[in-house]
Short mmCIF file of C-alpha atoms in Angstrom, two decimals:
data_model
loop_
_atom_site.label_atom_id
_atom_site.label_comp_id
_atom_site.label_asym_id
_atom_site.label_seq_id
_atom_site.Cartn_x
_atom_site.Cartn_y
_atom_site.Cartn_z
CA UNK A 43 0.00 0.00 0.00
CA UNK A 44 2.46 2.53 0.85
CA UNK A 45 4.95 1.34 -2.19
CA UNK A 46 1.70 1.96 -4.38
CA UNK A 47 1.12 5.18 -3.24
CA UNK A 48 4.75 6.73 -3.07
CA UNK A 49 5.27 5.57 -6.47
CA UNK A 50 1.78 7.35 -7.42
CA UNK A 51 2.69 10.49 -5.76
CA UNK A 52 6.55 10.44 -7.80
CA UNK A 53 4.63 10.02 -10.79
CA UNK A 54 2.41 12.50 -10.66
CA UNK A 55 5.12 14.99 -9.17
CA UNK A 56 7.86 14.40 -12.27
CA UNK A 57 5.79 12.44 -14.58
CA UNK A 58 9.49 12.40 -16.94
CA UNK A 59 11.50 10.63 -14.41
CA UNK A 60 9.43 9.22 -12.16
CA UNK A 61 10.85 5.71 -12.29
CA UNK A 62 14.69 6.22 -11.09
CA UNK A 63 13.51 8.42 -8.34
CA UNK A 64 10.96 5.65 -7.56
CA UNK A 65 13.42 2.93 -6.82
CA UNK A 66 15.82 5.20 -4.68
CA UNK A 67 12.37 5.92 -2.63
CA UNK A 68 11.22 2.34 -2.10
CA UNK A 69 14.61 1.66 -1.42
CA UNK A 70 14.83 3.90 1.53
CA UNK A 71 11.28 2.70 2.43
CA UNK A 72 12.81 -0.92 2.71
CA UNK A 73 15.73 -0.38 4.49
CA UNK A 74 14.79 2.65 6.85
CA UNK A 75 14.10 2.85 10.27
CA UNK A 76 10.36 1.59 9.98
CA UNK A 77 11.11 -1.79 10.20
CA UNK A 78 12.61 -1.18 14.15
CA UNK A 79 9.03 0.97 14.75
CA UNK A 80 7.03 -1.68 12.54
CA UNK A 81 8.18 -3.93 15.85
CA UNK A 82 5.80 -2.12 18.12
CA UNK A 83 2.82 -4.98 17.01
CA UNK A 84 -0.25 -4.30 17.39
CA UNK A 85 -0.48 -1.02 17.01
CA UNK A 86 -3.64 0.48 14.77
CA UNK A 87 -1.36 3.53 14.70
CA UNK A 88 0.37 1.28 12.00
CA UNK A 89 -2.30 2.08 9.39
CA UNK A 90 -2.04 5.95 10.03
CA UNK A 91 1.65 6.12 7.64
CA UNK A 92 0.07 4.59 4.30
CA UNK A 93 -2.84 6.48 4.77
CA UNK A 94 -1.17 9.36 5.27
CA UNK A 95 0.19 9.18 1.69
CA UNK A 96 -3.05 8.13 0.04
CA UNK A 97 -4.06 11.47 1.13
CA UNK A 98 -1.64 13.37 -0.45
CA UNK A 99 -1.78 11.85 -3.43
CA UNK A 100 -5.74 12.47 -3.67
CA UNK A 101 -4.77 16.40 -2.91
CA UNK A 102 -1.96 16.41 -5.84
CA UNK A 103 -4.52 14.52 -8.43
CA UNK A 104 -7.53 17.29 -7.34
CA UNK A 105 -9.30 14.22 -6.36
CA UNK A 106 -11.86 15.57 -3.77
CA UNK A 107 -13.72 12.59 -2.98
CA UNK A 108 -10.83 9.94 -2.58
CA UNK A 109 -9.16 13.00 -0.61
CA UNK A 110 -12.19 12.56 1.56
CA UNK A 111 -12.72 9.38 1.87
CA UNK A 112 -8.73 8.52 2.87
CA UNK A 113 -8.65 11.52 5.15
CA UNK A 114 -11.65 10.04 7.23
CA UNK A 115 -10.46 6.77 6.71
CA UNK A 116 -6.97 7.94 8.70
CA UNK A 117 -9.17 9.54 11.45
CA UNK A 118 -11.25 6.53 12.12
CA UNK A 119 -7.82 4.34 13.11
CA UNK A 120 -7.35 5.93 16.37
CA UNK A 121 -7.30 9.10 18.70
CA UNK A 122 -3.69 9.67 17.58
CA UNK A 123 -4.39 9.22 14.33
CA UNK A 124 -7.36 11.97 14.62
CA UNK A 125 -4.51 14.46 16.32
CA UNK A 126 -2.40 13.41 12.87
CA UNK A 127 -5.10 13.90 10.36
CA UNK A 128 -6.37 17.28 12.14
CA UNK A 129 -2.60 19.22 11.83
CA UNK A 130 -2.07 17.28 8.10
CA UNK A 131 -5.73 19.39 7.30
CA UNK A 132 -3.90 22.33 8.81
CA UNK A 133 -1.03 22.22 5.96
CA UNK A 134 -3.19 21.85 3.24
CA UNK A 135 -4.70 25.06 5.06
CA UNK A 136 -1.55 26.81 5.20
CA UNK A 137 1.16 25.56 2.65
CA UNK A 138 -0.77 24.21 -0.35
CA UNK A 139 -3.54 26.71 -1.34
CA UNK A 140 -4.86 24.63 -4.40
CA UNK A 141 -5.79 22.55 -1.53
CA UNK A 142 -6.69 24.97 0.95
CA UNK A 143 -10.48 24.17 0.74
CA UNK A 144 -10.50 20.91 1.16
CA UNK A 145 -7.64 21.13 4.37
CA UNK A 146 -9.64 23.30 5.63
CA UNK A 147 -12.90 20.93 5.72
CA UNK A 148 -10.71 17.71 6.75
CA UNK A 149 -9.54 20.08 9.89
CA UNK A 150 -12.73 20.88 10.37
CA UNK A 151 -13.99 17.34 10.57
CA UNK A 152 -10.64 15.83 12.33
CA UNK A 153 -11.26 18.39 15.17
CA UNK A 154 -14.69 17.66 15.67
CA UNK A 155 -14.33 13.99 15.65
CA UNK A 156 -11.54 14.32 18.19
CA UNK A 157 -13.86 16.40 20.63
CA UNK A 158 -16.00 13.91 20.36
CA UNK A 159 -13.89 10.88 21.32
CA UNK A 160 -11.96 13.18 24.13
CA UNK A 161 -14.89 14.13 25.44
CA UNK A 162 -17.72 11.66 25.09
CA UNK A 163 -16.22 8.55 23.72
CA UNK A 164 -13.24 8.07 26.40
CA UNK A 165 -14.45 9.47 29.23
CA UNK A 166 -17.40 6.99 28.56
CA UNK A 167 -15.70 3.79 27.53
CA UNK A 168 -14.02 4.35 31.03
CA UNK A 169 -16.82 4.90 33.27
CA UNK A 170 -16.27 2.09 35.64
CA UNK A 171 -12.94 1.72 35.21
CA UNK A 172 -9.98 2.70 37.82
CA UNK A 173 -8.29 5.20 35.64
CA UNK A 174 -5.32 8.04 35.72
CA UNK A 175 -6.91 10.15 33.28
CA UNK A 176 -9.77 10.50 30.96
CA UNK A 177 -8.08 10.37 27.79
CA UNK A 178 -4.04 9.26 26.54
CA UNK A 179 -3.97 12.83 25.45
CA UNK A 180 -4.73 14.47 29.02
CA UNK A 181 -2.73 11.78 30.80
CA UNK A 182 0.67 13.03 28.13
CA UNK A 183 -0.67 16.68 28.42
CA UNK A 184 -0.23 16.46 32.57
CA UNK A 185 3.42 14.80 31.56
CA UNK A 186 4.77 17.80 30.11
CA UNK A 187 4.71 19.64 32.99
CA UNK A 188 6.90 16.70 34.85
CA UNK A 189 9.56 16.26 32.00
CA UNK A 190 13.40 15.47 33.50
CA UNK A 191 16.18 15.56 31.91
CA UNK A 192 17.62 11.98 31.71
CA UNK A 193 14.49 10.76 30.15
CA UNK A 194 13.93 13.72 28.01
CA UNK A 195 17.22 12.95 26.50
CA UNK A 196 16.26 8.79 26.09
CA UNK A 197 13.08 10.05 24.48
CA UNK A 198 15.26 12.67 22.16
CA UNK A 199 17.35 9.49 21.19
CA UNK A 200 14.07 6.87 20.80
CA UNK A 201 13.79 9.58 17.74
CA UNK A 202 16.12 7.76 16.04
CA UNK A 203 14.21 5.18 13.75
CA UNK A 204 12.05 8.53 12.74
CA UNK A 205 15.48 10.44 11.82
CA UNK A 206 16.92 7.69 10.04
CA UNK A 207 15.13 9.79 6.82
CA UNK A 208 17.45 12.75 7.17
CA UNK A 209 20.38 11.50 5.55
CA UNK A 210 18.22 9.72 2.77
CA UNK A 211 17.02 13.48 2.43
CA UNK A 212 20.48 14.02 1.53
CA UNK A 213 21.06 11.44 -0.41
CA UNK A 214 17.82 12.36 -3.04
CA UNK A 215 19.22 15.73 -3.38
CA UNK A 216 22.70 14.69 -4.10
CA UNK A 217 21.19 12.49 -6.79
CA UNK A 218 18.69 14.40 -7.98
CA UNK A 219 19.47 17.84 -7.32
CA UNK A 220 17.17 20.57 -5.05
CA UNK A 221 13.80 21.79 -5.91
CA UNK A 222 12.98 25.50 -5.87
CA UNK A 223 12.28 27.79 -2.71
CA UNK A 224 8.74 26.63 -2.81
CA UNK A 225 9.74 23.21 -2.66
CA UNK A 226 11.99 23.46 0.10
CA UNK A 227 9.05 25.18 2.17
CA UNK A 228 6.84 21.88 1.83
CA UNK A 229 9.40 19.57 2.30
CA UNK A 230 10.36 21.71 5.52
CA UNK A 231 6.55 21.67 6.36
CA UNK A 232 5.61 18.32 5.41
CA UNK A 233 8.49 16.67 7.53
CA UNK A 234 7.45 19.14 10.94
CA UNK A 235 3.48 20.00 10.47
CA UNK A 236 1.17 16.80 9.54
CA UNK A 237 2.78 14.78 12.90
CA UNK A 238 3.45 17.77 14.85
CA UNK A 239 1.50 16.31 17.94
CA UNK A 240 3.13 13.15 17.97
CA UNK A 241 6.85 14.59 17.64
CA UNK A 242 5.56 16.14 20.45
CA UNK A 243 4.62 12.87 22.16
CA UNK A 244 7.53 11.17 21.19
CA UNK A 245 9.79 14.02 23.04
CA UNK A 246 7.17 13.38 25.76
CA UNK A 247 7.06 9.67 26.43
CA UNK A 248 9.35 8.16 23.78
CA UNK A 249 9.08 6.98 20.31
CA UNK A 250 7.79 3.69 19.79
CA UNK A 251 4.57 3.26 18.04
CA UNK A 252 4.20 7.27 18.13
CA UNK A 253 6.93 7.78 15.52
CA UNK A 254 4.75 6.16 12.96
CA UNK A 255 2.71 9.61 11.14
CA UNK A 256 6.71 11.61 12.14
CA UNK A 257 8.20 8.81 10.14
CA UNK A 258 5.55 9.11 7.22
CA UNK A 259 5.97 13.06 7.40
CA UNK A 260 9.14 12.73 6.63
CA UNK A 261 9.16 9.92 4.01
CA UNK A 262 6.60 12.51 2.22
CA UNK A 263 9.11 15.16 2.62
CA UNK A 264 11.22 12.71 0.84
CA UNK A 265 8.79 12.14 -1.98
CA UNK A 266 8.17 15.87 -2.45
CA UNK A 267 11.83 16.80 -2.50
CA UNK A 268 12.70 13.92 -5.34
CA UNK A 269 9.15 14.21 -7.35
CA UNK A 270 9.85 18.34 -7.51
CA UNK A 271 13.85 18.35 -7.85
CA UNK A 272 14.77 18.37 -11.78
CA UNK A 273 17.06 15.24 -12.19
CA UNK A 274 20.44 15.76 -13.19
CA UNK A 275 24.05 14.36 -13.10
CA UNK A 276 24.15 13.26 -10.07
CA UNK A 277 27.07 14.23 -7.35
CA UNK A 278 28.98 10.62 -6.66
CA UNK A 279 31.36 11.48 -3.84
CA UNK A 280 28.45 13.28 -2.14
CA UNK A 281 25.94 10.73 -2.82
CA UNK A 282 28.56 8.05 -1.75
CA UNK A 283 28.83 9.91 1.89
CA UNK A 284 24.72 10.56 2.42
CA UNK A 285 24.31 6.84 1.08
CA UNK A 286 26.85 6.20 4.23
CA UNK A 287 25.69 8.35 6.72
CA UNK A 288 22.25 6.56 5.90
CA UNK A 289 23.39 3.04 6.24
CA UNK A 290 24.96 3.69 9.55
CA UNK A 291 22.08 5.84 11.34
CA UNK A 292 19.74 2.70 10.21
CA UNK A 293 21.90 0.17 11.49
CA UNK A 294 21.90 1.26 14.69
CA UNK A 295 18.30 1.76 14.80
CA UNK A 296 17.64 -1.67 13.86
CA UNK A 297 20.19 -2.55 16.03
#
């Protein structure tokens, strides 16, 4: 599902070279850092990613009702994945304004939906239950204000399986070469805004299953910076040291 839909979303990006810049993505998808979070089973969070990128690919092909239908799909997996389809709205809103309608109605719906299972669904699904909170997001909410530095800085390093895409950002624009300033801007956004709240979470409590929508931000940062950089000769010896910074920062996540 998620090869399907990065490959989609290269091709409609740079429908010229779509192919090369395809098998440099799926590589990284293979070999990346999501095979260490993939671990944390039974997670529905795990569905959040590929969903994730079926809804940008609906916004690039103008596609309102598979944009809609994807977008609710990714809200229905879980509470987190509510928080993660609610700030992904808010980019459309603010850094895509062909799609600024539509982001505006998917926030609109994420925000509501997440009202209602913070304060209805939760609070009643625990109603006889001995609890510390009514809701994950209250219970991480009351955390921040208890944060210490020893395991702020495990959390900064559980990160790492997320991260592991920062070199391979690196390595596509040695390749490939840099798109323009408008580009950059969404591939700055998309790898910060659509899992804001759970690259807050992760800081919070650690990684784990929360890195999943960080890790797909980023991958789509990936896609966006190959499908809109014009492909050129590429840059061996700096290729050759991103391709090596990229292996070693994934082995040790696996590890």
């Amino acid at each position: 599902f998620s090869s399907f839909f990065a490959a989609a979303v290269l091709r409609r990006l740079d429908p010229k070279d779509w192919r090369p810049k395809t098998v440099v993505a799926l590589a990284v998808l293979i070999s990346s850092g999501l095979l260490s979070i993939i671990n944390q089973m039974g997670q529905l969070l795990v569905f959040a990613g590929p969903l994730m990128l079926a809804v940008y690919h609906a916004a690039l092909t103008r596609r309102r009702g598979w944009f809609y239908f994807w977008f609710v799909a990714l809200c229905f997996v879980s509470e987190d994945a509510t928080m993660a389809g609610l700030t992904f709205g808010l980019y459309f809103v603010v850094f895509e304004p062909e799609n600024r309608r539509e982001g505006a109605r998917a926030a609109a719906f994420a925000f509501a939906y997440l009202a209602f299972q913070l304060g209805i669904l939760q609070p009643a699904a625990r109603a006889e239950l001995t609890t510390v909170s009514s809701s994950t997001a209250t219970f991480i909410m009351a955390r921040l204000f208890h944060v210490e530095l020893r395991p702020l800085l495990q959390n900064l390093v559980s990160l790492l399986p997320a991260l592991t895409l920062l070199p391979a950002l690196g390595l596509a624009r040695a390749l490939f070469g840099s798109p323009n300033d408008a580009g950059w801007v969404r591939v700055i956004a998309l790898a910060l805004v659509p899992a804001l709240p759970h690259w807050g979470e992760s800081v919070v409590v650690g990684g784990g299953h929360h890195l999943f929508p960080p890790f797909f931000g980023l991958y789509l940062s990936l896609l966006v910076l190959l499908g809109r950089s014009a492909a050129r000769d590429m840059r061996p010896r700096t290729a050759f040291v991103w391709a090596a910074a990229y292996a070693l920062v994934t082995l040790r996540a696996l590890a």
